[in-house]
Short mmCIF file of C-alpha atoms and ligand atoms in Angstrom, two decimals:
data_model
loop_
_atom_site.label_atom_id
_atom_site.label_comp_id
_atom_site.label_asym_id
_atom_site.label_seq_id
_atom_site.Cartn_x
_atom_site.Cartn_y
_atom_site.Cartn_z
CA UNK A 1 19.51 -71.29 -23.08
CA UNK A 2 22.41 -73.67 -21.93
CA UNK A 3 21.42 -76.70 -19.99
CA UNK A 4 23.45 -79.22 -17.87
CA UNK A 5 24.12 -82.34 -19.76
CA UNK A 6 24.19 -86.24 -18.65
CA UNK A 7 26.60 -88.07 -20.71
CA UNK A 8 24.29 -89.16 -22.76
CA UNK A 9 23.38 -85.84 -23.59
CA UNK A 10 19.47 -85.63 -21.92
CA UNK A 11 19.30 -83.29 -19.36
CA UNK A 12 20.31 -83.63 -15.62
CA UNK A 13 16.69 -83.13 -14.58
CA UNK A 14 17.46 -81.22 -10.91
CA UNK A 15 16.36 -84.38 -8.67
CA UNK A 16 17.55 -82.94 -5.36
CA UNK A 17 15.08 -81.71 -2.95
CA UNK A 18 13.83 -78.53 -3.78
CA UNK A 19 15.74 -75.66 -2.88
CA UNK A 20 13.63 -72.54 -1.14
CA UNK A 21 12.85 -69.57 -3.58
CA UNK A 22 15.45 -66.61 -3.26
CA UNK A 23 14.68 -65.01 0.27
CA UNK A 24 14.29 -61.48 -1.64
CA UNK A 25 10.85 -60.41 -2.54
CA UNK A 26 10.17 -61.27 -6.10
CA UNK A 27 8.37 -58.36 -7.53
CA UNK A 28 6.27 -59.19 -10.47
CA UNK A 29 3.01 -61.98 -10.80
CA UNK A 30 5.03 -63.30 -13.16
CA UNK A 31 8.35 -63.75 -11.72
CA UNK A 32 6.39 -65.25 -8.48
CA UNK A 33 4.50 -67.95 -10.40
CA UNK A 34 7.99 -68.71 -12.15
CA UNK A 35 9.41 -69.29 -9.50
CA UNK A 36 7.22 -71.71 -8.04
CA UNK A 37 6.78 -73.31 -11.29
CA UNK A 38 7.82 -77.18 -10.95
CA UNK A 39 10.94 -78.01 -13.00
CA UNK A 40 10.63 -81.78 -13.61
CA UNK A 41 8.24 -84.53 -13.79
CA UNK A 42 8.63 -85.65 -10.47
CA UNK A 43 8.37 -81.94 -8.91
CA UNK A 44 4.74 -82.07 -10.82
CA UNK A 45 1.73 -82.47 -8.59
CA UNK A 46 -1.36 -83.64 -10.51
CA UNK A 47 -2.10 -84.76 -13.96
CA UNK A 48 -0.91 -87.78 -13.27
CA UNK A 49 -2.46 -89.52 -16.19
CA UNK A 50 -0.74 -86.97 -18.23
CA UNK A 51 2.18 -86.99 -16.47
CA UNK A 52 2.76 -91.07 -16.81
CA UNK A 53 2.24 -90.72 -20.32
CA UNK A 54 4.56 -87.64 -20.79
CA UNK A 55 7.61 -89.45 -19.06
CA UNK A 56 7.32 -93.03 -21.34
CA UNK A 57 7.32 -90.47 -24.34
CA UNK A 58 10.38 -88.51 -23.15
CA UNK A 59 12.42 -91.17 -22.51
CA UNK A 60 11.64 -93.19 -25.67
CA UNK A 61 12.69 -89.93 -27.01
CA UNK A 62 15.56 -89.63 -25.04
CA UNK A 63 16.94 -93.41 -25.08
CA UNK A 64 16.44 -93.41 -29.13
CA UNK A 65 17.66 -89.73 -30.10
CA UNK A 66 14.24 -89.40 -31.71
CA UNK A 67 12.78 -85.77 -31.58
CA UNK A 68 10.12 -85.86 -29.13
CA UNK A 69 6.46 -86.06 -31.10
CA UNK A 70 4.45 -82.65 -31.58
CA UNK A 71 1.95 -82.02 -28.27
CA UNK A 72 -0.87 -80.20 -27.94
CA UNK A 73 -2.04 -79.26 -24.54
CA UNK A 74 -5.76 -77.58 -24.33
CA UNK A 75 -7.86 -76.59 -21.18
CA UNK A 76 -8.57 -72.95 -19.10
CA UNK A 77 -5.77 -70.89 -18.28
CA UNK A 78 -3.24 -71.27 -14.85
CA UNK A 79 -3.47 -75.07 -15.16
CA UNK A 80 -0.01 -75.49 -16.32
CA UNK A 81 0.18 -75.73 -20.11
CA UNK A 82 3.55 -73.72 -19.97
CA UNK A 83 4.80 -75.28 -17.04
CA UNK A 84 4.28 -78.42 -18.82
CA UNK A 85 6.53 -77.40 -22.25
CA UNK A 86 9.31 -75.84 -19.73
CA UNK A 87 9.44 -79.52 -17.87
CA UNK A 88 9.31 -81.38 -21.23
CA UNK A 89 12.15 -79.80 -22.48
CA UNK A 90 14.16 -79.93 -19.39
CA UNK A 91 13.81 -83.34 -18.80
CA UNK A 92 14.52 -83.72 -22.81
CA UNK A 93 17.65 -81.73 -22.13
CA UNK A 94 16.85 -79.67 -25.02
CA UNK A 95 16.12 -75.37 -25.55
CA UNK A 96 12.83 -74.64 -25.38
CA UNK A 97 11.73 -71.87 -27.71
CA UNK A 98 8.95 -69.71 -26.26
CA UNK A 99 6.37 -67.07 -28.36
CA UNK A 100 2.77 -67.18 -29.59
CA UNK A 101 0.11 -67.36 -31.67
CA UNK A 102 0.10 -63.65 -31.97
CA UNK A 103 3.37 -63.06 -32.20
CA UNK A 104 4.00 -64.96 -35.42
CA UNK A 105 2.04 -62.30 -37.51
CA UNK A 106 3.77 -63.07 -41.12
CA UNK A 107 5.48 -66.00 -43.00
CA UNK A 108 9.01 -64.48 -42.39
CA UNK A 109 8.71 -64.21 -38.54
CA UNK A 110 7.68 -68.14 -38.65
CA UNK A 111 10.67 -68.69 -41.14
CA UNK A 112 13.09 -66.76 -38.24
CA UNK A 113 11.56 -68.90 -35.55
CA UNK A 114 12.16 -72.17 -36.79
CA UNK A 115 15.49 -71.79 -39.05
CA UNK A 116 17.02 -70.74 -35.15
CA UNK A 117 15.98 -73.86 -33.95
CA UNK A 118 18.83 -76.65 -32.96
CA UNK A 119 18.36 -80.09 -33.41
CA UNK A 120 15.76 -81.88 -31.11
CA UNK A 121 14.72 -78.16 -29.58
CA UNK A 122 11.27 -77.67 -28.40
CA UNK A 123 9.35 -74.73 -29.66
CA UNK A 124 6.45 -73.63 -27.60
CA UNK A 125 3.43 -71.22 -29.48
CA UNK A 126 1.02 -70.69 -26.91
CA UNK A 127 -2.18 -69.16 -27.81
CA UNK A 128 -1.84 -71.79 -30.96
CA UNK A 129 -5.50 -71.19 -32.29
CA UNK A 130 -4.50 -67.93 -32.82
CA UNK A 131 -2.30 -68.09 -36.08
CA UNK A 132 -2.79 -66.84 -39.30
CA UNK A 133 -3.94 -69.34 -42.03
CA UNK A 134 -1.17 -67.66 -44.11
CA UNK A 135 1.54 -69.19 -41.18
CA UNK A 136 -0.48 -72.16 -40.18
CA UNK A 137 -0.32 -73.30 -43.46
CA UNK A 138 3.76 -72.98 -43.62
CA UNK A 139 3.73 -74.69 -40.05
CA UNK A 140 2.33 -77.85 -41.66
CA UNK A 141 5.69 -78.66 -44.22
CA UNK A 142 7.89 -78.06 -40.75
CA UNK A 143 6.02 -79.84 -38.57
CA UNK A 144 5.95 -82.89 -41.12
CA UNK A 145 8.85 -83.00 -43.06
CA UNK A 146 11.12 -80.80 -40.99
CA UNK A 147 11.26 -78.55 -44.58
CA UNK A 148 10.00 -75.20 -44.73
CA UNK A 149 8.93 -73.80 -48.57
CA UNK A 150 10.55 -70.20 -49.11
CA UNK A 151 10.07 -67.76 -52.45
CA UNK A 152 13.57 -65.68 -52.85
CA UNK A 153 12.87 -62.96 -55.00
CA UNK A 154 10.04 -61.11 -56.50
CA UNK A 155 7.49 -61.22 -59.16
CA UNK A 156 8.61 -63.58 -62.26
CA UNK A 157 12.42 -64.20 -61.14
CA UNK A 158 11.00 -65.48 -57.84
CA UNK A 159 12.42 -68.50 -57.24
CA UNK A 160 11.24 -71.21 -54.55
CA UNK A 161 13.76 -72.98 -52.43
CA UNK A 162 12.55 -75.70 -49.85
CA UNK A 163 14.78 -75.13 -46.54
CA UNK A 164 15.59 -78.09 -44.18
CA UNK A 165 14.52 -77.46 -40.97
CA UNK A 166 16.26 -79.14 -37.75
CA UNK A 167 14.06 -81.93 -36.10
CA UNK A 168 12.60 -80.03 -33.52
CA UNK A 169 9.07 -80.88 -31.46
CA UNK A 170 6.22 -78.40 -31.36
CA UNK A 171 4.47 -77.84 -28.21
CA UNK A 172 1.15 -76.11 -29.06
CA UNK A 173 -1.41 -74.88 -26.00
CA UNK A 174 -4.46 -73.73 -26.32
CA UNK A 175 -7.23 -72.59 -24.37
CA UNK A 176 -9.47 -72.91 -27.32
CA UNK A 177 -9.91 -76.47 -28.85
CA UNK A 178 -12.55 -76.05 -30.94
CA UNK A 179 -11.11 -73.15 -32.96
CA UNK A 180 -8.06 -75.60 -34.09
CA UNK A 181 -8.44 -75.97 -37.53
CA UNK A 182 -8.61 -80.10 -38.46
CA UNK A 183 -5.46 -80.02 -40.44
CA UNK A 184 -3.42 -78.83 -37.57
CA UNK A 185 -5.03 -80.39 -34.82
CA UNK A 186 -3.89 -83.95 -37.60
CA UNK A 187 -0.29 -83.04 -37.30
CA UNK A 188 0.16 -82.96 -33.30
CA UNK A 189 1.24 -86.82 -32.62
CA UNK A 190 -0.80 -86.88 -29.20
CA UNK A 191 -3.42 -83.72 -27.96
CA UNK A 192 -4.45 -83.74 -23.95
CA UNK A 193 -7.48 -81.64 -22.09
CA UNK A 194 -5.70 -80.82 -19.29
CA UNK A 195 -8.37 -80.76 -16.05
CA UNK A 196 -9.04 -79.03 -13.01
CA UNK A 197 -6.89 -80.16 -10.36
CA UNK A 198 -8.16 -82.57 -7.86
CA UNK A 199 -8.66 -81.24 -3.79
CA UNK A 200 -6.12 -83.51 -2.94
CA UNK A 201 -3.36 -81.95 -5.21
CA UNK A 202 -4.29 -78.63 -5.11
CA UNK A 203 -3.71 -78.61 -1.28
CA UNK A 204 -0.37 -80.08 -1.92
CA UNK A 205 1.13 -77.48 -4.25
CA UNK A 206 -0.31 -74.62 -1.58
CA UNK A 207 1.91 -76.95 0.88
CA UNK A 208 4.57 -77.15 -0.80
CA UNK A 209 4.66 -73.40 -2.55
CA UNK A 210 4.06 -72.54 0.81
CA UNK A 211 7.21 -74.06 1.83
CA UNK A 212 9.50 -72.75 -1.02
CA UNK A 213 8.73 -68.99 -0.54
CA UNK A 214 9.31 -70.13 3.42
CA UNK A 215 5.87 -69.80 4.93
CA UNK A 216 4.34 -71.82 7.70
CA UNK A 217 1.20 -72.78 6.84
CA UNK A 218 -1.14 -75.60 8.66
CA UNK A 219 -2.74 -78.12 7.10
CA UNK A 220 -6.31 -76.24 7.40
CA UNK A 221 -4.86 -73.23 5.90
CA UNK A 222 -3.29 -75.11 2.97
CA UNK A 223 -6.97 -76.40 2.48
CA UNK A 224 -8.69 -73.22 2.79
CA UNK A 225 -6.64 -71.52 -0.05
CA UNK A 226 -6.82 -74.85 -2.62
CA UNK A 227 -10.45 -75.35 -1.54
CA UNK A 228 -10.87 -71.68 -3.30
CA UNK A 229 -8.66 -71.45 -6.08
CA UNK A 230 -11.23 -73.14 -8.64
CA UNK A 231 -8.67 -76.23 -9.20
CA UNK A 232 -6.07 -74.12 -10.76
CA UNK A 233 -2.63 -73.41 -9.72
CA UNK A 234 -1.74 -70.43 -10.94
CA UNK A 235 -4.68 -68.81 -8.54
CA UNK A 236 -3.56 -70.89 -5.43
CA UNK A 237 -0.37 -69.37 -6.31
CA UNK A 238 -1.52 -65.69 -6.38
CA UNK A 239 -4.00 -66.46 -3.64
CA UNK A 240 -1.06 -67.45 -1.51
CA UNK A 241 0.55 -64.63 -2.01
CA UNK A 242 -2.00 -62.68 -0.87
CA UNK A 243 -3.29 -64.52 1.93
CA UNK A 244 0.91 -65.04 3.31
CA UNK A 245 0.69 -60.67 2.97
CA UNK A 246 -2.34 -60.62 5.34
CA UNK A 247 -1.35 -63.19 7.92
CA UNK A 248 1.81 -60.94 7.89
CA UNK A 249 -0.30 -57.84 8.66
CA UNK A 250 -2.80 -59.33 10.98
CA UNK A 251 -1.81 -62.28 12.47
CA UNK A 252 1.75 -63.66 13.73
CA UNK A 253 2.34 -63.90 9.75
CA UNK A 254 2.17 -68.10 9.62
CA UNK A 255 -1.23 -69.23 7.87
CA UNK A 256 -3.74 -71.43 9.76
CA UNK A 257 -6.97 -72.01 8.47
CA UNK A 258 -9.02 -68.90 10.17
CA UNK A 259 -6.74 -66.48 8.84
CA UNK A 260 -6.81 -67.61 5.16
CA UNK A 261 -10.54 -67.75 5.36
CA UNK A 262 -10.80 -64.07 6.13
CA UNK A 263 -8.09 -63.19 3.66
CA UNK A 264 -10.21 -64.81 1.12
CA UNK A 265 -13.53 -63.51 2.23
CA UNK A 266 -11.79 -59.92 2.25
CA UNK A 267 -10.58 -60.49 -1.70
CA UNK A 268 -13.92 -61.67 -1.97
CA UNK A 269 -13.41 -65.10 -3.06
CA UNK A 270 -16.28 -67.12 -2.14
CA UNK A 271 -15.90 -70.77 -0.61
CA UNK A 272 -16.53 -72.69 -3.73
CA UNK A 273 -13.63 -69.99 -5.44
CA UNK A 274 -15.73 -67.76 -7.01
CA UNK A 275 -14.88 -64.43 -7.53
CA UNK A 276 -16.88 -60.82 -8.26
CA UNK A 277 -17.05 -61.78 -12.13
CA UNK A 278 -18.28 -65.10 -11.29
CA UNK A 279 -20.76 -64.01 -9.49
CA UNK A 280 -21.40 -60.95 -11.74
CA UNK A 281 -21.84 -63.49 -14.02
CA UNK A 282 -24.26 -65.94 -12.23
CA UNK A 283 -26.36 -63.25 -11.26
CA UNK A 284 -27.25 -61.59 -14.76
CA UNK A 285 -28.29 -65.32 -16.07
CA UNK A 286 -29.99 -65.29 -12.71
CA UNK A 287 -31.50 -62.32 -12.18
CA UNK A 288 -31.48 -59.77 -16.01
CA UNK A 289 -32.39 -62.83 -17.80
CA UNK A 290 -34.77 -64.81 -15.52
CA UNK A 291 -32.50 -68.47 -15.69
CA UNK A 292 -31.97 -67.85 -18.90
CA UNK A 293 -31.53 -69.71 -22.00
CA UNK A 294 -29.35 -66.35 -22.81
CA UNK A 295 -26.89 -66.04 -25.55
CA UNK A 296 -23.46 -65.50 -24.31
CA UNK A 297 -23.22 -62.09 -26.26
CA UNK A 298 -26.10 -61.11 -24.54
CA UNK A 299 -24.65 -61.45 -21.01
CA UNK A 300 -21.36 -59.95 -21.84
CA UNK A 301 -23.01 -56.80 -23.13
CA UNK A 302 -24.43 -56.86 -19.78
CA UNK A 303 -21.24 -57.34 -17.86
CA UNK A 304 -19.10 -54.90 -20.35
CA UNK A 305 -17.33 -58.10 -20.38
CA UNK A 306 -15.00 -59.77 -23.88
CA UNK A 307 -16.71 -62.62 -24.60
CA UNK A 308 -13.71 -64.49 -24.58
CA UNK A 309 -13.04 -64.10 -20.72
CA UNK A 310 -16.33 -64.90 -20.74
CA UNK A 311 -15.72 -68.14 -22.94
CA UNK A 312 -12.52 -69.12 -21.74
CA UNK A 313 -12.28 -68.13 -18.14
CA UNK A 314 -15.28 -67.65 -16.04
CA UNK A 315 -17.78 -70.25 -18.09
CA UNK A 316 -15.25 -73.69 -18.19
CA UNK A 317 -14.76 -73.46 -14.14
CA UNK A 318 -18.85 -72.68 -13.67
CA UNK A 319 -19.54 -75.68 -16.13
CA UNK A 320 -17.13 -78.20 -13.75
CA UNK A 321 -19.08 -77.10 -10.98
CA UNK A 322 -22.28 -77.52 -12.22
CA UNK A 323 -23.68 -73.76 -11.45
CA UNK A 324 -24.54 -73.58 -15.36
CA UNK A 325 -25.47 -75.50 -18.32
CA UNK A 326 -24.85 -74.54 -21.83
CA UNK A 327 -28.37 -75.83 -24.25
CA UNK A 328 -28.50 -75.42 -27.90
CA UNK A 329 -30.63 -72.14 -26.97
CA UNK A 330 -27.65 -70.29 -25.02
CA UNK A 331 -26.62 -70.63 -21.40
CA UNK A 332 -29.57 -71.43 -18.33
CA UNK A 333 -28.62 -71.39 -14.30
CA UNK A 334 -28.69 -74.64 -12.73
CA UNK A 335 -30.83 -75.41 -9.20
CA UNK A 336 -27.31 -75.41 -7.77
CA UNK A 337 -26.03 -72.08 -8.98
CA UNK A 338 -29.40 -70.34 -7.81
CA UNK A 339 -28.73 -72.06 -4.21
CA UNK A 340 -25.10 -70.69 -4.36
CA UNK A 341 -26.23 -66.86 -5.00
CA UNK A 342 -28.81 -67.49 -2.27
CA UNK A 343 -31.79 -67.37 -5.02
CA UNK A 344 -34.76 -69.75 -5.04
CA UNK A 345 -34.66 -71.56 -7.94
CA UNK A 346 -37.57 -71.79 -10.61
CA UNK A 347 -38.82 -75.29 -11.12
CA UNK A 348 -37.70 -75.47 -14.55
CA UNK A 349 -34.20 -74.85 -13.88
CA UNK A 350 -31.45 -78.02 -14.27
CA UNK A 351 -30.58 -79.58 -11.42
CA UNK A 352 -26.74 -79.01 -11.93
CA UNK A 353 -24.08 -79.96 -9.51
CA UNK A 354 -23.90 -83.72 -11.33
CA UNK A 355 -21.00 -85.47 -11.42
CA UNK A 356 -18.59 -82.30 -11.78
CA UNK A 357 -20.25 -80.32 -8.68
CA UNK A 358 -18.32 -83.25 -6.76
CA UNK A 359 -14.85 -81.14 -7.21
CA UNK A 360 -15.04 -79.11 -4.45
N1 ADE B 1 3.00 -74.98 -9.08
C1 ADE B 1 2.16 -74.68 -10.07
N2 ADE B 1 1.70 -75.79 -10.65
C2 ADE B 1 2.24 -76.83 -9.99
C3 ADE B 1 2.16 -78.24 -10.11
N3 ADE B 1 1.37 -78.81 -11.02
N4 ADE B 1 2.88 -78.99 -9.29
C4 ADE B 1 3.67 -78.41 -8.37
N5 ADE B 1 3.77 -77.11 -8.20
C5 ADE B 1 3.08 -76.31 -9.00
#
């Protein structure tokens, strides 16, 4: 991937004001969250703590000609860990390398990723808790020493040869912290939890997606949609999309805050962002298993659920807002996430809400 150049080699991070998407209908989820995607750090809305540290260790990198240190960036999906490694490595003015955890399945595949590296690149493995010991273990020498141990041969003429790898910076995401084996979580140079996004910012990347795909949207309608998208951007995003497809339909196709509300009540998205698996959810610990403490196996047998989506999707965003607590004897329903299903609560059930019920 080619990038434009300053003279001193970094990137020419695109500072002008931000050019409206193509006017053509991008087809795919994925193409329409690209393109909204911001490019550089200033573009980025939220995480500012992040964000402030990101730039001083970019531009140390930059003004030295030191590879940037390894990152690891962990938290729920949609809140921008590869949005993050694409703006790293543009404002590094370096190719960024993208694959996964999955996709490395053997020592030789790792081997092909990194020896295709250039000097300073960024290599992104998303999914990172997802490697094989067998190529975790080989990712330790590169990430290190830049040197990557190889056998040529077989059987007793085998013969090992250490490789020297270019000076390249990892990017690791995850979505699963705690299954990041100590060793590797040693070698990243700085890890971050990224968080929910704040009202404030969510409601200003609805604004201004809102404005690159052309839309007018109010100020109540930009609320409406971040007030429901559970602090991540990647739903505001899709919810735009869908909520810019009704006003089209049903109303004079800009988006004020009454037609984004029944948009959302139609996709049946609640007004704290819940959807029907969130409320699926709620309602078994609720309901099947009388508050609960339930073992998370337990309720996605009940849901004909993964666990995982369970784990990393619907429990991290009911957590934040306080509609569950996890106890060493499984999950239990908070007083708050019985008063959001419309149950009465028994006494014994956790107040909830707390500090991270203030999000929304
Ligand atoms: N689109 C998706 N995530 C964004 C962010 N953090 N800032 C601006 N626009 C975005």
């Amino acid at each position: 991937m080619a990038r434009k150049k300053h003279d001193d080699g970094a990137a020419a991070p695109d500072t002008a004001e931000e050019k409206p998407v193509a006017p053509v209908e991008i087809k795919s989820e994925r193409a329409w969250q690209a393109a909204l995607r911001p490019r550089t750090f200033d573009e980025y809305i939220g995480q500012r703590e992040l964000i402030d540290n990101l730039r001083i260790s970019v531009r140390a990198a930059r003004e030295n000609g030191w590879p940037l240190d390894h990152f690891l960036f962990a938290g729920p999906p949609g809140l921008g860990k590869t949005t993050l490694a694409h703006v790293i490595a543009t404002e590094l003015g370096v190719n960024l390398h993208v694959t996964s955890g999955p996709a490395i399945d053997h020592k030789g595949m790792l081997a092909s990723l990194l020896t295709s590296l250039g000097e300073r690149d960024a290599l992104f493995i998303d999914e990172i808790h997802r490697l094989t010991p067998i190529v975790e273990e080989n990712l330790y020498p590169a990430m290190e020493d830049f040197k990557f141990d190889l056998f040529i041969g077989d059987g007793p003429h085998a013969k090992a040869v250490t490789m020297p790898l270019p000076r390249f910076t990892l990017l690791g995401a995850t979505t699963r912290m705690g299954l990041l084996s100590a060793p590797l979580l040693d070698r990243f140079g700085f890890h971050w939890q990224l968080r929910y996004y704040e009202p404030a910012d969510m409601t200003a990347i609805v604004l201004r997606s809102a404005n690159l795909i052309g839309v007018p949207i109010d100020a109540d309608g930009a609320t409406e949609i971040a007030r429901r998208s559970r602090g991540t951007p990647r739903i505001a995003n899709r919810l735009l999309r869908r909520v810019r497809d009704f006003a089209a339909v049903k109303g004079d196709g800009s988006i004020r805050g009454p037609i984004a509300a029944s948009a959302l009540d139609r996709l049946a998205v609640d007004h704290a962002g819940l959807d029907a698996l969130d409320r699926a959810y709620l309602s078994v610990i609720c309901e099947r298993f009388d508050g609960g403490p339930v073992g998370i196996e337990a309720i996605a047998a009940s849901l004909s659920e993964e666990r995982g989506t369970l784990e990393e999707v619907v429990e991290p965003f009911l957590l934040q807002v306080g509609f569950i607590a996890r106890t060493p004897r499984g999950r239990v329903a908070t007083a708050a996430g019985y008063s959001h299903m419309g149950l009465s609560a028994p006494a014994r059930a956790p107040s909830g809400g707390g500090s991270q019920g203030r999000l929304f």
